[in-house]
Amino acid sequence: MNLQDIAKIREVNPVVVNYANFVTPFLVANGLNAVGASPIMSDEVSEAEELVRLASAVVINAGASRRESWPLMNKLCEAANQYQKPLVLDPVAIGATQYRKALNLMLLEKYHFDVIRGNIGEIAVLAGIDWQTRGIDAGNGTGDMSAVVQACAQKFNNVVITSGEVDYISDGQQVITVHNNTKLLPAIVGSGDLLSSIVGAFSAVAENTLDAAVTASLVLSCAGERAAAQLDQQNRPGSFLSYLLDELANTTPEQVQDLMKIGEA
């Protein structure tokens, strides 16, 4: 990882094109803006290629997509691969319905995604490993989370992040763990969606995708810890969201260096 990429994003101001989950575009757009990126949301297929040409990264969130939107997602992914722009997939609740599973597997079969970001239940579905899951919840499966993430990364030849109490990040070879966290981050609907898009932003400036994923995880989790500390860890998700955006906007490499808790699984 290179924590100086935190400052580099603010210098470069990378454009991140998002096919967004309609539940969370406000959080994603404001979070990207806070870290120094420039978010664009699109729901129009005719502009997809043009947007990707000017973009620095593309993020596909499949959490609330209609079949009518499949041509748009296909065009965004096709253009991202064509123009060699980092492409991130968030397979929200892939195990909940056959429709969601078919959509995500179709995208992964047709296009190369540089990063997949999900909870352990979602990543296990993609890896073909049995893990009890429900909706957007991570589920209650038992097993080696690092092995699940590594298997998924090997299967799709990319970097995979599973976020939770501990974030596991793998490029198929090594598995890096990020232990920074607060109970208030999962209290915010869309905190995972935000991480996926922040990964896109860092992928636009980092030397390699694994570095981008680790740095993005650290930035969000450390900002969450600092925000929660100001609330004395009380269960105040509304206040926490405001503090979180403030902390993202003011995060420095030095702050992350002081707080970060990383290891290898």
CSV table of C-alpha atoms in Angstrom, one decimal:
chain,number,residue,atom,x,y,z
A,1,MET,CA,0.0,0.0,0.0
A,2,ASN,CA,1.0,3.6,-0.4
A,3,LEU,CA,-0.7,6.0,2.0
A,4,GLN,CA,0.5,8.9,-0.1
A,5,ASP,CA,-2.3,8.0,-2.5
A,6,ILE,CA,-4.6,9.6,0.0
A,7,ALA,CA,-3.1,13.0,-1.0
A,8,LYS,CA,-2.7,12.0,-4.6
A,9,ILE,CA,-6.4,11.5,-5.1
A,10,ARG,CA,-7.0,15.1,-4.1
A,11,GLU,CA,-4.4,16.2,-6.6
A,12,VAL,CA,-5.7,14.1,-9.4
A,13,ASN,CA,-9.4,14.3,-8.7
A,14,PRO,CA,-10.2,11.0,-10.5
A,15,VAL,CA,-13.6,10.7,-12.1
A,16,VAL,CA,-15.4,7.6,-10.9
A,17,VAL,CA,-18.4,6.6,-13.0
A,18,ASN,CA,-21.0,4.6,-11.0
A,19,TYR,CA,-23.8,2.4,-12.0
A,20,ALA,CA,-25.4,3.0,-8.6
A,21,ASN,CA,-27.8,1.2,-6.3
A,22,PHE,CA,-30.7,3.6,-6.1
A,23,VAL,CA,-30.7,3.2,-2.3
A,24,THR,CA,-27.3,4.7,-1.7
A,25,PRO,CA,-26.2,7.3,-4.4
A,26,PHE,CA,-26.3,10.2,-1.9
A,27,LEU,CA,-23.8,8.5,0.4
A,28,VAL,CA,-21.6,7.2,-2.4
A,29,ALA,CA,-21.4,10.6,-4.2
A,30,ASN,CA,-20.7,12.5,-1.1
A,31,GLY,CA,-18.2,10.0,0.2
A,32,LEU,CA,-16.3,10.0,-3.1
A,33,ASN,CA,-16.3,13.8,-3.1
A,34,ALA,CA,-15.0,13.9,0.4
A,35,VAL,CA,-12.0,11.7,-0.3
A,36,GLY,CA,-11.2,13.9,-3.3
A,37,ALA,CA,-12.7,12.0,-6.3
A,38,SER,CA,-15.3,13.3,-8.7
A,39,PRO,CA,-18.4,11.0,-8.8
A,40,ILE,CA,-20.7,10.6,-11.8
A,41,MET,CA,-23.9,8.5,-11.7
A,42,SER,CA,-25.4,7.3,-15.0
A,43,ASP,CA,-28.7,5.6,-15.9
A,44,GLU,CA,-28.5,6.2,-19.7
A,45,VAL,CA,-27.0,3.7,-22.1
A,46,SER,CA,-26.4,6.3,-24.9
A,47,GLU,CA,-23.8,8.2,-22.8
A,48,ALA,CA,-22.0,5.1,-21.3
A,49,GLU,CA,-19.0,4.9,-23.6
A,50,GLU,CA,-18.5,8.7,-23.6
A,51,LEU,CA,-18.5,8.7,-19.8
A,52,VAL,CA,-16.1,5.9,-19.5
A,53,ARG,CA,-13.7,7.5,-21.9
A,54,LEU,CA,-13.4,10.5,-19.6
A,55,ALA,CA,-13.5,8.4,-16.4
A,56,SER,CA,-10.6,7.2,-14.3
A,57,ALA,CA,-12.6,4.2,-13.0
A,58,VAL,CA,-16.0,2.5,-13.2
A,59,VAL,CA,-18.0,0.9,-10.4
A,60,ILE,CA,-20.9,-1.4,-11.0
A,61,ASN,CA,-23.3,-1.9,-8.0
A,62,ALA,CA,-25.8,-4.6,-8.8
A,63,GLY,CA,-27.9,-4.1,-5.7
A,64,ALA,CA,-31.0,-2.7,-7.2
A,65,SER,CA,-30.9,-3.3,-11.0
A,66,ARG,CA,-33.8,-3.9,-13.4
A,67,ARG,CA,-33.4,-6.2,-16.4
A,68,GLU,CA,-34.0,-3.1,-18.5
A,69,SER,CA,-30.7,-1.8,-17.2
A,70,TRP,CA,-28.6,-4.7,-18.3
A,71,PRO,CA,-27.7,-3.0,-21.6
A,72,LEU,CA,-26.3,0.0,-19.7
A,73,MET,CA,-24.3,-2.2,-17.3
A,74,ASN,CA,-22.9,-4.2,-20.3
A,75,LYS,CA,-21.9,-1.0,-22.1
A,76,LEU,CA,-20.2,0.4,-19.1
A,77,CYS,CA,-18.3,-2.8,-18.5
A,78,GLU,CA,-17.4,-3.2,-22.2
A,79,ALA,CA,-16.1,0.3,-22.4
A,80,ALA,CA,-14.1,0.0,-19.2
A,81,ASN,CA,-12.3,-3.1,-20.5
A,82,GLN,CA,-11.9,-1.5,-23.9
A,83,TYR,CA,-10.3,1.6,-22.5
A,84,GLN,CA,-8.5,-0.2,-19.7
A,85,LYS,CA,-10.2,1.6,-16.9
A,86,PRO,CA,-10.3,0.0,-13.5
A,87,LEU,CA,-13.6,-1.9,-13.1
A,88,VAL,CA,-15.1,-2.7,-9.7
A,89,LEU,CA,-18.1,-5.0,-9.0
A,90,ASP,CA,-20.3,-4.9,-5.9
A,91,PRO,CA,-22.5,-8.1,-6.1
A,92,VAL,CA,-25.1,-7.0,-3.5
A,93,ALA,CA,-27.2,-9.8,-2.1
A,94,ILE,CA,-26.1,-12.2,-4.9
A,95,GLY,CA,-27.3,-15.2,-2.9
A,96,ALA,CA,-30.8,-13.8,-2.2
A,97,THR,CA,-32.4,-14.6,-5.6
A,98,GLN,CA,-31.6,-16.4,-8.8
A,99,TYR,CA,-32.0,-13.2,-10.7
A,100,ARG,CA,-29.2,-11.5,-8.8
A,101,LYS,CA,-27.0,-14.5,-9.2
A,102,ALA,CA,-27.6,-14.7,-12.9
A,103,LEU,CA,-26.9,-11.0,-13.4
A,104,ASN,CA,-23.6,-11.0,-11.5
A,105,LEU,CA,-22.3,-14.2,-13.1
A,106,MET,CA,-23.2,-12.9,-16.5
A,107,LEU,CA,-21.1,-9.8,-15.9
A,108,LEU,CA,-18.2,-11.8,-14.6
A,109,GLU,CA,-18.3,-14.2,-17.5
A,110,LYS,CA,-18.3,-11.4,-20.1
A,111,TYR,CA,-15.9,-8.8,-18.5
A,112,HIS,CA,-12.8,-8.6,-16.4
A,113,PHE,CA,-13.3,-6.9,-13.1
A,114,ASP,CA,-10.2,-5.6,-11.4
A,115,VAL,CA,-11.9,-5.8,-8.0
A,116,ILE,CA,-14.9,-7.5,-6.4
A,117,ARG,CA,-16.1,-6.1,-3.1
A,118,GLY,CA,-18.7,-7.8,-1.0
A,119,ASN,CA,-19.5,-9.3,2.4
A,120,ILE,CA,-18.4,-12.8,3.1
A,121,GLY,CA,-21.7,-14.4,2.2
A,122,GLU,CA,-21.6,-12.7,-1.2
A,123,ILE,CA,-18.0,-13.6,-1.9
A,124,ALA,CA,-18.7,-17.2,-0.9
A,125,VAL,CA,-21.4,-17.5,-3.5
A,126,LEU,CA,-19.1,-16.3,-6.2
A,127,ALA,CA,-16.3,-18.6,-5.0
A,128,GLY,CA,-18.8,-21.6,-5.1
A,129,ILE,CA,-18.4,-22.2,-1.4
A,130,ASP,CA,-21.3,-23.0,0.9
A,131,TRP,CA,-22.1,-20.1,3.3
A,132,GLN,CA,-25.5,-19.5,4.8
A,133,THR,CA,-26.5,-16.0,3.8
A,134,ARG,CA,-29.7,-13.9,3.8
A,135,GLY,CA,-30.3,-10.7,1.8
A,136,ILE,CA,-27.5,-8.2,2.3
A,137,ASP,CA,-26.4,-9.9,5.5
A,138,ALA,CA,-23.1,-11.7,5.7
A,139,GLY,CA,-24.7,-14.8,7.0
A,140,ASN,CA,-23.6,-17.3,9.7
A,141,GLY,CA,-21.4,-19.6,7.8
A,142,THR,CA,-18.4,-21.2,9.4
A,143,GLY,CA,-15.0,-21.6,7.8
A,144,ASP,CA,-11.8,-19.8,6.9
A,145,MET,CA,-12.8,-16.4,5.5
A,146,SER,CA,-9.3,-15.9,4.2
A,147,ALA,CA,-9.6,-19.1,2.1
A,148,VAL,CA,-12.9,-18.0,0.7
A,149,VAL,CA,-11.5,-14.6,-0.4
A,150,GLN,CA,-8.4,-16.1,-1.8
A,151,ALA,CA,-10.4,-18.7,-3.7
A,152,CYS,CA,-12.6,-16.1,-5.3
A,153,ALA,CA,-9.6,-14.0,-6.3
A,154,GLN,CA,-8.0,-17.0,-7.9
A,155,LYS,CA,-11.3,-17.9,-9.7
A,156,PHE,CA,-11.7,-14.5,-11.3
A,157,ASN,CA,-8.0,-13.5,-11.5
A,158,ASN,CA,-8.5,-10.2,-9.6
A,159,VAL,CA,-8.5,-8.6,-6.2
A,160,VAL,CA,-11.3,-9.5,-3.8
A,161,ILE,CA,-12.4,-7.7,-0.7
A,162,THR,CA,-14.8,-9.0,1.9
A,163,SER,CA,-15.7,-6.3,4.4
A,164,GLY,CA,-16.9,-6.8,7.9
A,165,GLU,CA,-15.6,-6.8,11.4
A,166,VAL,CA,-12.3,-7.6,9.7
A,167,ASP,CA,-11.7,-6.8,6.1
A,168,TYR,CA,-10.0,-9.6,4.1
A,169,ILE,CA,-8.3,-8.6,0.9
A,170,SER,CA,-6.6,-11.0,-1.6
A,171,ASP,CA,-5.0,-11.0,-5.0
A,172,GLY,CA,-5.2,-14.8,-5.1
A,173,GLN,CA,-1.8,-15.2,-3.6
A,174,GLN,CA,-1.6,-13.2,-0.3
A,175,VAL,CA,-4.4,-12.3,2.0
A,176,ILE,CA,-4.2,-9.0,3.9
A,177,THR,CA,-6.4,-8.2,6.9
A,178,VAL,CA,-7.6,-4.8,8.1
A,179,HIS,CA,-8.7,-4.8,11.7
A,180,ASN,CA,-9.9,-1.2,12.0
A,181,ASN,CA,-13.6,-1.0,12.5
A,182,THR,CA,-16.5,0.4,14.4
A,183,LYS,CA,-20.0,-1.0,15.0
A,184,LEU,CA,-21.4,2.3,13.6
A,185,LEU,CA,-20.2,1.6,10.0
A,186,PRO,CA,-22.6,-1.3,9.4
A,187,ALA,CA,-25.3,0.8,11.0
A,188,ILE,CA,-25.1,3.0,7.9
A,189,VAL,CA,-27.0,1.5,4.9
A,190,GLY,CA,-24.6,1.7,2.0
A,191,SER,CA,-21.3,1.8,3.8
A,192,GLY,CA,-20.2,-1.3,1.8
A,193,ASP,CA,-21.4,0.5,-1.4
A,194,LEU,CA,-19.2,3.5,-0.4
A,195,LEU,CA,-16.2,1.3,0.1
A,196,SER,CA,-16.6,-0.2,-3.4
A,197,SER,CA,-16.6,3.2,-5.0
A,198,ILE,CA,-13.7,4.4,-2.9
A,199,VAL,CA,-11.8,1.3,-4.1
A,200,GLY,CA,-12.5,2.5,-7.6
A,201,ALA,CA,-11.1,6.0,-6.8
A,202,PHE,CA,-7.9,4.5,-5.4
A,203,SER,CA,-7.6,2.1,-8.2
A,204,ALA,CA,-7.3,5.1,-10.5
A,205,VAL,CA,-4.2,6.4,-8.8
A,206,ALA,CA,-2.5,3.4,-7.1
A,207,GLU,CA,0.5,1.5,-8.6
A,208,ASN,CA,-1.4,-1.8,-8.3
A,209,THR,CA,-4.9,-2.9,-7.5
A,210,LEU,CA,-4.1,-4.7,-4.2
A,211,ASP,CA,-2.5,-1.5,-2.9
A,212,ALA,CA,-5.7,0.4,-3.9
A,213,ALA,CA,-7.9,-2.1,-2.1
A,214,VAL,CA,-5.9,-2.0,1.1
A,215,THR,CA,-5.6,1.7,1.2
A,216,ALA,CA,-9.3,2.2,0.5
A,217,SER,CA,-10.3,-0.2,3.3
A,218,LEU,CA,-8.0,1.6,5.7
A,219,VAL,CA,-9.2,5.1,4.8
A,220,LEU,CA,-12.9,4.2,5.4
A,221,SER,CA,-12.4,2.1,8.5
A,222,CYS,CA,-10.0,4.6,10.1
A,223,ALA,CA,-12.3,7.5,9.3
A,224,GLY,CA,-15.1,5.5,10.9
A,225,GLU,CA,-13.1,4.9,14.0
A,226,ARG,CA,-12.3,8.6,14.4
A,227,ALA,CA,-15.9,9.6,13.7
A,228,ALA,CA,-17.2,7.1,16.3
A,229,ALA,CA,-14.7,8.3,18.9
A,230,GLN,CA,-16.3,11.7,18.7
A,231,LEU,CA,-19.6,10.2,19.6
A,232,ASP,CA,-18.2,8.0,22.4
A,233,GLN,CA,-19.2,5.0,20.4
A,234,GLN,CA,-22.9,5.7,21.1
A,235,ASN,CA,-25.5,4.3,18.7
A,236,ARG,CA,-26.1,7.5,16.8
A,237,PRO,CA,-26.0,6.5,13.1
A,238,GLY,CA,-27.4,9.8,11.9
A,239,SER,CA,-24.8,11.8,13.6
A,240,PHE,CA,-22.1,9.3,12.7
A,241,LEU,CA,-22.8,9.7,9.0
A,242,SER,CA,-22.1,13.5,9.2
A,243,TYR,CA,-18.9,12.9,11.2
A,244,LEU,CA,-17.8,10.2,8.8
A,245,LEU,CA,-18.1,12.5,5.8
A,246,ASP,CA,-16.1,15.1,7.7
A,247,GLU,CA,-13.4,12.7,8.6
A,248,LEU,CA,-13.1,11.4,5.1
A,249,ALA,CA,-12.7,14.9,3.8
A,250,ASN,CA,-9.9,15.5,6.3
A,251,THR,CA,-8.1,12.2,6.4
A,252,THR,CA,-4.3,12.4,6.1
A,253,PRO,CA,-1.7,9.7,5.5
A,254,GLU,CA,-0.4,10.3,9.0
A,255,GLN,CA,-3.7,9.7,10.7
A,256,VAL,CA,-4.1,6.4,8.9
A,257,GLN,CA,-0.5,5.4,9.7
A,258,ASP,CA,-1.2,6.0,13.4
A,259,LEU,CA,-4.4,4.1,13.5
A,260,MET,CA,-4.0,1.3,11.0
A,261,LYS,CA,-4.1,-2.3,12.2
A,262,ILE,CA,-3.2,-4.7,9.4
A,263,GLY,CA,-1.9,-8.2,9.1
A,264,GLU,CA,-1.6,-11.2,6.9
A,265,ALA,CA,-3.8,-14.3,7.0
